[in-house]
DNA sequence: ATATCGATTATCT
DNA sequence: GATAATCGATATG
């Protein structure tokens, strides 16, 4: 049976993935996990844990919302126009960090999917903070006044990247599947009860495709309310 | 709660 | 020169 979820501040609101503070074993997600269709990878990434480790300090957060971006057939994907210096990570081996800069302000974090030579990826859209909350607040340059402010840390692709100190020069191409990497994705056995599927957010082309996946009812999911609750598009 | 708008820069046409 | 997988502030109901 699935284990309880990981360590979390007891200051967190109810109705989150928080359960109790106890040491939980986490295992690295292997490369083969990412060597599949981004839709499959995206859905199964929900509930996994993004880990940043530097000098023994851990910043971790649970993945609660993602979007799949396909290859050359997907007009909204950066890979749509073919291989360029910017998007080459998407065409490379699976399980690597693809980081891009957008709107002159923000970085966004993805993981590459499918085998070397085939483009595809999953965008991280929202996380639920677990460990290192003070460090995330520092990175985001915000003062936490209450539990509700936790949403401001990692709810949205630009926000989560800033909370984890993600930049293109630092992290693009980094291997998520290596124990020595300071950026990893791990599985703590958390069981996702229900997944919701909706159209992707913030895009113009191919905007109707239902390729956004989120954990139903999770308060850290981003976007307008109508795209956060049951009835959005589908369940699963 | 939803809508609109400005900021700011790498990348591509 | 236009655009973009966003955010935060402001305005309005």
PDB file of C-alpha atoms (C1' of nucleotides) in Angstrom:
ATOM      1  CA  UNK A   1       0.000   0.000   0.000  1.00  0.00           C
ATOM      2  CA  UNK A   2       1.180   3.503  -0.691  1.00  0.00           C
ATOM      3  CA  UNK A   3       3.127   5.144   2.046  1.00  0.00           C
ATOM      4  CA  UNK A   4       2.226   8.346   3.777  1.00  0.00           C
ATOM      5  CA  UNK A   5       3.479  11.544   2.319  1.00  0.00           C
ATOM      6  CA  UNK A   6       6.678  13.276   3.145  1.00  0.00           C
ATOM      7  CA  UNK A   7       7.826  15.743   5.699  1.00  0.00           C
ATOM      8  CA  UNK A   8       5.871  18.928   5.723  1.00  0.00           C
ATOM      9  CA  UNK A   9       5.555  21.970   7.896  1.00  0.00           C
ATOM     10  CA  UNK A  10       2.794  21.653  10.454  1.00  0.00           C
ATOM     11  CA  UNK A  11       1.899  25.213   9.519  1.00  0.00           C
ATOM     12  CA  UNK A  12       0.367  23.981   6.281  1.00  0.00           C
ATOM     13  CA  UNK A  13      -3.362  24.192   5.718  1.00  0.00           C
ATOM     14  CA  UNK A  14      -5.546  21.123   5.821  1.00  0.00           C
ATOM     15  CA  UNK A  15      -6.705  19.520   2.640  1.00  0.00           C
ATOM     16  CA  UNK A  16      -3.194  19.374   1.239  1.00  0.00           C
ATOM     17  CA  UNK A  17      -0.997  16.364   0.790  1.00  0.00           C
ATOM     18  CA  UNK A  18       0.299  17.013   4.292  1.00  0.00           C
ATOM     19  CA  UNK A  19      -0.124  14.188   6.728  1.00  0.00           C
ATOM     20  CA  UNK A  20       2.481  13.996   9.445  1.00  0.00           C
ATOM     21  CA  UNK A  21       6.106  14.805   9.989  1.00  0.00           C
ATOM     22  CA  UNK A  22       7.934  11.524   9.731  1.00  0.00           C
ATOM     23  CA  UNK A  23      10.979  10.487   7.813  1.00  0.00           C
ATOM     24  CA  UNK A  24       9.947   9.041   4.474  1.00  0.00           C
ATOM     25  CA  UNK A  25      12.114   7.135   2.099  1.00  0.00           C
ATOM     26  CA  UNK A  26      12.362   8.628  -1.359  1.00  0.00           C
ATOM     27  CA  UNK A  27      13.662   6.844  -4.391  1.00  0.00           C
ATOM     28  CA  UNK A  28      15.095   8.409  -7.521  1.00  0.00           C
ATOM     29  CA  UNK A  29      12.851   8.200 -10.577  1.00  0.00           C
ATOM     30  CA  UNK A  30      14.832   6.249 -13.226  1.00  0.00           C
ATOM     31  CA  UNK A  31      15.576   7.395 -16.817  1.00  0.00           C
ATOM     32  CA  UNK A  32      13.198   4.836 -18.306  1.00  0.00           C
ATOM     33  CA  UNK A  33      10.287   6.638 -16.662  1.00  0.00           C
ATOM     34  CA  UNK A  34      10.833   9.611 -18.989  1.00  0.00           C
ATOM     35  CA  UNK A  35      11.461   7.545 -22.090  1.00  0.00           C
ATOM     36  CA  UNK A  36       7.753   7.575 -22.960  1.00  0.00           C
ATOM     37  CA  UNK A  37       5.031   9.792 -24.377  1.00  0.00           C
ATOM     38  CA  UNK A  38       4.956  13.156 -22.523  1.00  0.00           C
ATOM     39  CA  UNK A  39       1.245  12.671 -21.803  1.00  0.00           C
ATOM     40  CA  UNK A  40       1.979   9.505 -19.894  1.00  0.00           C
ATOM     41  CA  UNK A  41       5.009  10.984 -18.178  1.00  0.00           C
ATOM     42  CA  UNK A  42       3.104  14.135 -17.244  1.00  0.00           C
ATOM     43  CA  UNK A  43       0.237  12.281 -15.669  1.00  0.00           C
ATOM     44  CA  UNK A  44       2.529  10.000 -13.707  1.00  0.00           C
ATOM     45  CA  UNK A  45       4.763  12.838 -12.545  1.00  0.00           C
ATOM     46  CA  UNK A  46       1.888  14.101 -10.413  1.00  0.00           C
ATOM     47  CA  UNK A  47       2.681  13.303  -6.781  1.00  0.00           C
ATOM     48  CA  UNK A  48       6.430  12.945  -7.370  1.00  0.00           C
ATOM     49  CA  UNK A  49       8.855  15.235  -5.553  1.00  0.00           C
ATOM     50  CA  UNK A  50      11.164  17.829  -7.075  1.00  0.00           C
ATOM     51  CA  UNK A  51      14.384  18.044  -5.079  1.00  0.00           C
ATOM     52  CA  UNK A  52      17.056  20.729  -4.987  1.00  0.00           C
ATOM     53  CA  UNK A  53      20.035  19.860  -2.828  1.00  0.00           C
ATOM     54  CA  UNK A  54      22.897  22.202  -2.180  1.00  0.00           C
ATOM     55  CA  UNK A  55      25.509  21.862   0.517  1.00  0.00           C
ATOM     56  CA  UNK A  56      23.358  19.370   2.351  1.00  0.00           C
ATOM     57  CA  UNK A  57      20.314  21.636   2.442  1.00  0.00           C
ATOM     58  CA  UNK A  58      17.131  20.329   0.884  1.00  0.00           C
ATOM     59  CA  UNK A  59      14.406  22.218  -0.909  1.00  0.00           C
ATOM     60  CA  UNK A  60      11.618  19.862  -1.922  1.00  0.00           C
ATOM     61  CA  UNK A  61       8.087  20.185  -3.269  1.00  0.00           C
ATOM     62  CA  UNK A  62       5.435  17.875  -4.608  1.00  0.00           C
ATOM     63  CA  UNK A  63       4.463  18.087  -8.271  1.00  0.00           C
ATOM     64  CA  UNK A  64       0.747  18.927  -8.426  1.00  0.00           C
ATOM     65  CA  UNK A  65       0.287  20.380 -11.926  1.00  0.00           C
ATOM     66  CA  UNK A  66       2.058  19.811 -15.258  1.00  0.00           C
ATOM     67  CA  UNK A  67       1.531  20.211 -18.981  1.00  0.00           C
ATOM     68  CA  UNK A  68       2.627  17.869 -21.762  1.00  0.00           C
ATOM     69  CA  UNK A  69       4.334  19.284 -24.842  1.00  0.00           C
ATOM     70  CA  UNK A  70       4.696  16.974 -27.790  1.00  0.00           C
ATOM     71  CA  UNK A  71       7.054  17.007 -30.738  1.00  0.00           C
ATOM     72  CA  UNK A  72       6.898  18.606 -34.153  1.00  0.00           C
ATOM     73  CA  UNK A  73       3.144  18.029 -34.488  1.00  0.00           C
ATOM     74  CA  UNK A  74       2.350  20.204 -31.480  1.00  0.00           C
ATOM     75  CA  UNK A  75       2.139  23.838 -32.580  1.00  0.00           C
ATOM     76  CA  UNK A  76       2.395  25.105 -29.000  1.00  0.00           C
ATOM     77  CA  UNK A  77       5.597  23.198 -28.292  1.00  0.00           C
ATOM     78  CA  UNK A  78       9.017  24.796 -28.537  1.00  0.00           C
ATOM     79  CA  UNK A  79      10.065  21.748 -30.514  1.00  0.00           C
ATOM     80  CA  UNK A  80       7.431  22.446 -33.194  1.00  0.00           C
ATOM     81  CA  UNK A  81       9.813  24.309 -35.520  1.00  0.00           C
ATOM     82  CA  UNK A  82      12.556  21.732 -35.241  1.00  0.00           C
ATOM     83  CA  UNK A  83      15.834  21.623 -33.424  1.00  0.00           C
ATOM     84  CA  UNK A  84      17.473  24.946 -32.474  1.00  0.00           C
ATOM     85  CA  UNK A  85      20.178  25.875 -29.968  1.00  0.00           C
ATOM     86  CA  UNK A  86      17.518  26.888 -27.499  1.00  0.00           C
ATOM     87  CA  UNK A  87      15.393  23.741 -27.568  1.00  0.00           C
ATOM     88  CA  UNK A  88      18.028  21.078 -28.196  1.00  0.00           C
ATOM     89  CA  UNK A  89      17.523  19.529 -24.756  1.00  0.00           C
ATOM     90  CA  UNK A  90      13.992  18.565 -25.798  1.00  0.00           C
ATOM     91  CA  UNK A  91      15.513  16.531 -28.617  1.00  0.00           C
ATOM     92  CA  UNK A  92      18.132  14.925 -26.405  1.00  0.00           C
ATOM     93  CA  UNK A  93      17.961  12.028 -23.955  1.00  0.00           C
ATOM     94  CA  UNK A  94      15.013  11.720 -21.540  1.00  0.00           C
ATOM     95  CA  UNK A  95      15.027  12.922 -17.941  1.00  0.00           C
ATOM     96  CA  UNK A  96      16.949  16.178 -18.500  1.00  0.00           C
ATOM     97  CA  UNK A  97      16.016  19.699 -17.427  1.00  0.00           C
ATOM     98  CA  UNK A  98      14.885  22.004 -20.238  1.00  0.00           C
ATOM     99  CA  UNK A  99      14.911  25.592 -18.973  1.00  0.00           C
ATOM    100  CA  UNK A 100      13.794  28.588 -21.008  1.00  0.00           C
ATOM    101  CA  UNK A 101      13.384  32.286 -20.326  1.00  0.00           C
ATOM    102  CA  UNK A 102      10.090  33.980 -21.148  1.00  0.00           C
ATOM    103  CA  UNK A 103       8.454  37.403 -21.142  1.00  0.00           C
ATOM    104  CA  UNK A 104      11.739  38.988 -20.197  1.00  0.00           C
ATOM    105  CA  UNK A 105      11.115  37.979 -16.588  1.00  0.00           C
ATOM    106  CA  UNK A 106      10.686  34.317 -15.875  1.00  0.00           C
ATOM    107  CA  UNK A 107      12.306  30.951 -16.203  1.00  0.00           C
ATOM    108  CA  UNK A 108      10.249  27.829 -16.776  1.00  0.00           C
ATOM    109  CA  UNK A 109      11.294  24.267 -15.981  1.00  0.00           C
ATOM    110  CA  UNK A 110      10.569  21.165 -18.051  1.00  0.00           C
ATOM    111  CA  UNK A 111      11.773  17.598 -18.188  1.00  0.00           C
ATOM    112  CA  UNK A 112      12.655  16.040 -21.533  1.00  0.00           C
ATOM    113  CA  UNK A 113      10.810  12.914 -22.618  1.00  0.00           C
ATOM    114  CA  UNK A 114      11.145  10.189 -25.248  1.00  0.00           C
ATOM    115  CA  UNK A 115      14.416   8.688 -26.510  1.00  0.00           C
ATOM    116  CA  UNK A 116      17.430  10.656 -27.743  1.00  0.00           C
ATOM    117  CA  UNK A 117      16.552  12.215 -31.093  1.00  0.00           C
ATOM    118  CA  UNK A 118      12.806  12.480 -30.448  1.00  0.00           C
ATOM    119  CA  UNK A 119      11.414  15.730 -29.012  1.00  0.00           C
ATOM    120  CA  UNK A 120       8.959  15.968 -26.155  1.00  0.00           C
ATOM    121  CA  UNK A 121       8.701  17.382 -22.672  1.00  0.00           C
ATOM    122  CA  UNK A 122       6.635  18.156 -19.614  1.00  0.00           C
ATOM    123  CA  UNK A 123       6.328  21.660 -18.134  1.00  0.00           C
ATOM    124  CA  UNK A 124       6.158  21.972 -14.357  1.00  0.00           C
ATOM    125  CA  UNK A 125       3.269  24.341 -13.600  1.00  0.00           C
ATOM    126  CA  UNK A 126       2.744  24.078  -9.839  1.00  0.00           C
ATOM    127  CA  UNK A 127       4.269  22.462  -6.785  1.00  0.00           C
ATOM    128  CA  UNK A 128       3.272  22.000  -3.165  1.00  0.00           C
ATOM    129  CA  UNK A 129       6.114  23.085  -0.866  1.00  0.00           C
ATOM    130  CA  UNK A 130       7.402  20.378   1.473  1.00  0.00           C
ATOM    131  CA  UNK A 131      10.877  21.110   2.866  1.00  0.00           C
ATOM    132  CA  UNK A 132      12.980  24.274   2.763  1.00  0.00           C
ATOM    133  CA  UNK A 133      10.035  26.639   2.822  1.00  0.00           C
ATOM    134  CA  UNK A 134      12.088  29.470   4.320  1.00  0.00           C
ATOM    135  CA  UNK A 135      14.648  29.093   1.540  1.00  0.00           C
ATOM    136  CA  UNK A 136      11.910  29.252  -1.089  1.00  0.00           C
ATOM    137  CA  UNK A 137      10.486  32.406   0.456  1.00  0.00           C
ATOM    138  CA  UNK A 138      13.959  33.933   0.419  1.00  0.00           C
ATOM    139  CA  UNK A 139      14.451  33.034  -3.238  1.00  0.00           C
ATOM    140  CA  UNK A 140      11.060  34.513  -4.096  1.00  0.00           C
ATOM    141  CA  UNK A 141      11.778  37.606  -2.006  1.00  0.00           C
ATOM    142  CA  UNK A 142       8.490  37.417  -0.192  1.00  0.00           C
ATOM    143  CA  UNK A 143       7.555  37.400   3.460  1.00  0.00           C
ATOM    144  CA  UNK A 144       5.167  34.661   4.524  1.00  0.00           C
ATOM    145  CA  UNK A 145       2.421  36.189   6.608  1.00  0.00           C
ATOM    146  CA  UNK A 146       0.206  33.152   6.785  1.00  0.00           C
ATOM    147  CA  UNK A 147      -0.492  29.720   5.378  1.00  0.00           C
ATOM    148  CA  UNK A 148      -2.297  31.188   2.412  1.00  0.00           C
ATOM    149  CA  UNK A 149       0.908  32.874   1.266  1.00  0.00           C
ATOM    150  CA  UNK A 150       2.464  29.458   0.633  1.00  0.00           C
ATOM    151  CA  UNK A 151       0.674  29.481  -2.690  1.00  0.00           C
ATOM    152  CA  UNK A 152       2.817  32.406  -3.759  1.00  0.00           C
ATOM    153  CA  UNK A 153       5.933  30.271  -3.500  1.00  0.00           C
ATOM    154  CA  UNK A 154       5.385  27.635  -6.158  1.00  0.00           C
ATOM    155  CA  UNK A 155       1.931  28.075  -7.699  1.00  0.00           C
ATOM    156  CA  UNK A 156       2.780  28.910 -11.323  1.00  0.00           C
ATOM    157  CA  UNK A 157       5.667  27.964 -13.614  1.00  0.00           C
ATOM    158  CA  UNK A 158       7.640  31.190 -13.144  1.00  0.00           C
ATOM    159  CA  UNK A 159       7.141  31.123  -9.408  1.00  0.00           C
ATOM    160  CA  UNK A 160       8.296  27.582  -8.857  1.00  0.00           C
ATOM    161  CA  UNK A 161      11.377  28.170 -10.968  1.00  0.00           C
ATOM    162  CA  UNK A 162      12.280  31.193  -8.889  1.00  0.00           C
ATOM    163  CA  UNK A 163      11.626  29.341  -5.625  1.00  0.00           C
ATOM    164  CA  UNK A 164      14.058  26.622  -6.702  1.00  0.00           C
ATOM    165  CA  UNK A 165      16.633  29.057  -8.045  1.00  0.00           C
ATOM    166  CA  UNK A 166      16.281  27.660 -11.549  1.00  0.00           C
ATOM    167  CA  UNK A 167      18.105  29.496 -14.346  1.00  0.00           C
ATOM    168  CA  UNK A 168      19.058  28.494 -17.843  1.00  0.00           C
ATOM    169  CA  UNK A 169      22.786  28.840 -17.344  1.00  0.00           C
ATOM    170  CA  UNK A 170      22.717  26.917 -14.121  1.00  0.00           C
ATOM    171  CA  UNK A 171      20.273  24.120 -14.889  1.00  0.00           C
ATOM    172  CA  UNK A 172      19.525  23.653 -18.589  1.00  0.00           C
ATOM    173  CA  UNK A 173      20.450  20.126 -19.622  1.00  0.00           C
ATOM    174  CA  UNK A 174      20.901  18.881 -16.068  1.00  0.00           C
ATOM    175  CA  UNK A 175      20.116  15.203 -15.444  1.00  0.00           C
ATOM    176  CA  UNK A 176      17.145  14.687 -13.110  1.00  0.00           C
ATOM    177  CA  UNK A 177      17.912  10.985 -12.794  1.00  0.00           C
ATOM    178  CA  UNK A 178      21.383  11.081 -11.283  1.00  0.00           C
ATOM    179  CA  UNK A 179      21.974  10.698  -7.537  1.00  0.00           C
ATOM    180  CA  UNK A 180      24.825  13.194  -7.757  1.00  0.00           C
ATOM    181  CA  UNK A 181      22.677  15.863  -9.378  1.00  0.00           C
ATOM    182  CA  UNK A 182      21.602  18.798  -7.224  1.00  0.00           C
ATOM    183  CA  UNK A 183      18.300  18.742  -9.121  1.00  0.00           C
ATOM    184  CA  UNK A 184      16.388  15.481  -8.988  1.00  0.00           C
ATOM    185  CA  UNK A 185      12.922  13.978  -9.126  1.00  0.00           C
ATOM    186  CA  UNK A 186      12.073  11.377  -6.508  1.00  0.00           C
ATOM    187  CA  UNK A 187       9.160   9.149  -5.554  1.00  0.00           C
ATOM    188  CA  UNK A 188       8.067   9.009  -1.915  1.00  0.00           C
ATOM    189  CA  UNK A 189       5.159   6.670  -2.561  1.00  0.00           C
ATOM    190  CA  UNK A 190       2.537   9.374  -2.399  1.00  0.00           C
ATOM    191  CA  UNK A 191      -0.741   8.161  -3.816  1.00  0.00           C
ATOM    192  CA  UNK A 192      -2.634  10.524  -6.119  1.00  0.00           C
ATOM    193  CA  UNK A 193      -6.342   9.995  -5.628  1.00  0.00           C
ATOM    194  CA  UNK A 194      -7.725  11.770  -8.674  1.00  0.00           C
ATOM    195  CA  UNK A 195      -6.203  13.455 -11.719  1.00  0.00           C
ATOM    196  CA  UNK A 196      -7.977  16.218 -13.643  1.00  0.00           C
ATOM    197  CA  UNK A 197      -7.260  16.966 -17.304  1.00  0.00           C
ATOM    198  CA  UNK A 198      -7.819  20.416 -18.851  1.00  0.00           C
ATOM    199  CA  UNK A 199      -6.595  22.530 -21.763  1.00  0.00           C
ATOM    200  CA  UNK A 200      -3.149  24.062 -21.420  1.00  0.00           C
ATOM    201  CA  UNK A 201      -2.803  27.570 -20.015  1.00  0.00           C
ATOM    202  CA  UNK A 202      -1.121  30.673 -21.388  1.00  0.00           C
ATOM    203  CA  UNK A 203      -0.756  29.525 -24.978  1.00  0.00           C
ATOM    204  CA  UNK A 204      -2.342  30.634 -28.247  1.00  0.00           C
ATOM    205  CA  UNK A 205      -1.639  27.828 -30.675  1.00  0.00           C
ATOM    206  CA  UNK A 206      -3.212  24.413 -30.051  1.00  0.00           C
ATOM    207  CA  UNK A 207      -4.778  25.876 -26.920  1.00  0.00           C
ATOM    208  CA  UNK A 208      -7.705  23.493 -26.951  1.00  0.00           C
ATOM    209  CA  UNK A 209      -5.745  20.287 -26.529  1.00  0.00           C
ATOM    210  CA  UNK A 210      -6.376  18.694 -23.108  1.00  0.00           C
ATOM    211  CA  UNK A 211      -2.765  18.236 -22.062  1.00  0.00           C
ATOM    212  CA  UNK A 212      -2.715  19.843 -18.624  1.00  0.00           C
ATOM    213  CA  UNK A 213      -2.767  17.454 -15.673  1.00  0.00           C
ATOM    214  CA  UNK A 214      -3.405  18.338 -12.063  1.00  0.00           C
ATOM    215  CA  UNK A 215      -4.158  16.721  -8.737  1.00  0.00           C
ATOM    216  CA  UNK A 216      -7.858  17.252  -8.107  1.00  0.00           C
ATOM    217  CA  UNK A 217      -8.591  19.454  -5.114  1.00  0.00           C
ATOM    218  CA  UNK A 218      -4.984  20.402  -4.435  1.00  0.00           C
ATOM    219  CA  UNK A 219      -4.877  24.044  -3.289  1.00  0.00           C
ATOM    220  CA  UNK A 220      -1.477  24.728  -4.873  1.00  0.00           C
ATOM    221  CA  UNK A 221      -2.672  24.230  -8.436  1.00  0.00           C
ATOM    222  CA  UNK A 222      -2.414  27.397 -10.573  1.00  0.00           C
ATOM    223  CA  UNK A 223      -4.766  29.055 -13.021  1.00  0.00           C
ATOM    224  CA  UNK A 224      -8.362  30.283 -12.912  1.00  0.00           C
ATOM    225  CA  UNK A 225     -10.725  28.555 -10.505  1.00  0.00           C
ATOM    226  CA  UNK A 226     -12.853  27.001 -13.204  1.00  0.00           C
ATOM    227  CA  UNK A 227      -9.800  25.065 -14.399  1.00  0.00           C
ATOM    228  CA  UNK A 228      -8.939  23.768 -10.949  1.00  0.00           C
ATOM    229  CA  UNK A 229     -11.973  21.787  -9.960  1.00  0.00           C
ATOM    230  CA  UNK A 230     -13.978  18.806 -11.087  1.00  0.00           C
ATOM    231  CA  UNK A 231     -15.906  19.428 -14.268  1.00  0.00           C
ATOM    232  CA  UNK A 232     -12.981  21.284 -15.794  1.00  0.00           C
ATOM    233  CA  UNK A 233     -12.714  18.846 -18.642  1.00  0.00           C
ATOM    234  CA  UNK A 234     -12.384  15.343 -17.432  1.00  0.00           C
ATOM    235  CA  UNK A 235     -11.289  13.239 -14.586  1.00  0.00           C
ATOM    236  CA  UNK A 236      -9.397  10.074 -14.269  1.00  0.00           C
TER     237      UNK A 236
ATOM    238  C1'  DA B   1     -13.512  36.530  -8.349  1.00  0.00           C
ATOM    239  C1'  DT B   2     -12.392  37.928 -13.082  1.00  0.00           C
ATOM    240  C1'  DA B   3     -10.309  41.112 -16.396  1.00  0.00           C
ATOM    241  C1'  DT B   4      -6.821  44.006 -18.243  1.00  0.00           C
ATOM    242  C1'  DC B   5      -2.323  45.647 -18.734  1.00  0.00           C
ATOM    243  C1'  DG B   6       2.723  46.669 -18.396  1.00  0.00           C
ATOM    244  C1'  DA B   7       7.325  44.823 -17.628  1.00  0.00           C
ATOM    245  C1'  DT B   8      11.436  43.041 -20.115  1.00  0.00           C
ATOM    246  C1'  DT B   9      14.564  40.020 -23.129  1.00  0.00           C
ATOM    247  C1'  DA B  10      15.938  35.719 -25.768  1.00  0.00           C
ATOM    248  C1'  DT B  11      14.670  33.912 -29.882  1.00  0.00           C
ATOM    249  C1'  DC B  12      13.004  33.683 -34.360  1.00  0.00           C
ATOM    250  C1'  DT B  13      11.033  35.866 -38.917  1.00  0.00           C
TER     251       DT B  13
ATOM    252  C1'  DG C   1      10.389  44.040 -35.380  1.00  0.00           C
ATOM    253  C1'  DA C   2       7.166  40.761 -33.276  1.00  0.00           C
ATOM    254  C1'  DT C   3       6.350  37.372 -30.201  1.00  0.00           C
ATOM    255  C1'  DA C   4       6.107  34.520 -25.899  1.00  0.00           C
ATOM    256  C1'  DA C   5       4.484  27.573 -22.115  1.00  0.00           C
ATOM    257  C1'  DT C   6       4.146  34.555 -16.916  1.00  0.00           C
ATOM    258  C1'  DC C   7       3.611  37.534 -12.917  1.00  0.00           C
ATOM    259  C1'  DG C   8       1.990  41.215 -10.141  1.00  0.00           C
ATOM    260  C1'  DA C   9      -0.578  45.316  -9.756  1.00  0.00           C
ATOM    261  C1'  DT C  10      -4.714  47.629 -10.525  1.00  0.00           C
ATOM    262  C1'  DA C  11      -9.552  48.109 -11.635  1.00  0.00           C
ATOM    263  C1'  DT C  12     -14.153  46.582 -11.406  1.00  0.00           C
ATOM    264  C1'  DG C  13     -18.334  43.584  -9.894  1.00  0.00           C
TER     265       DG C  13
END
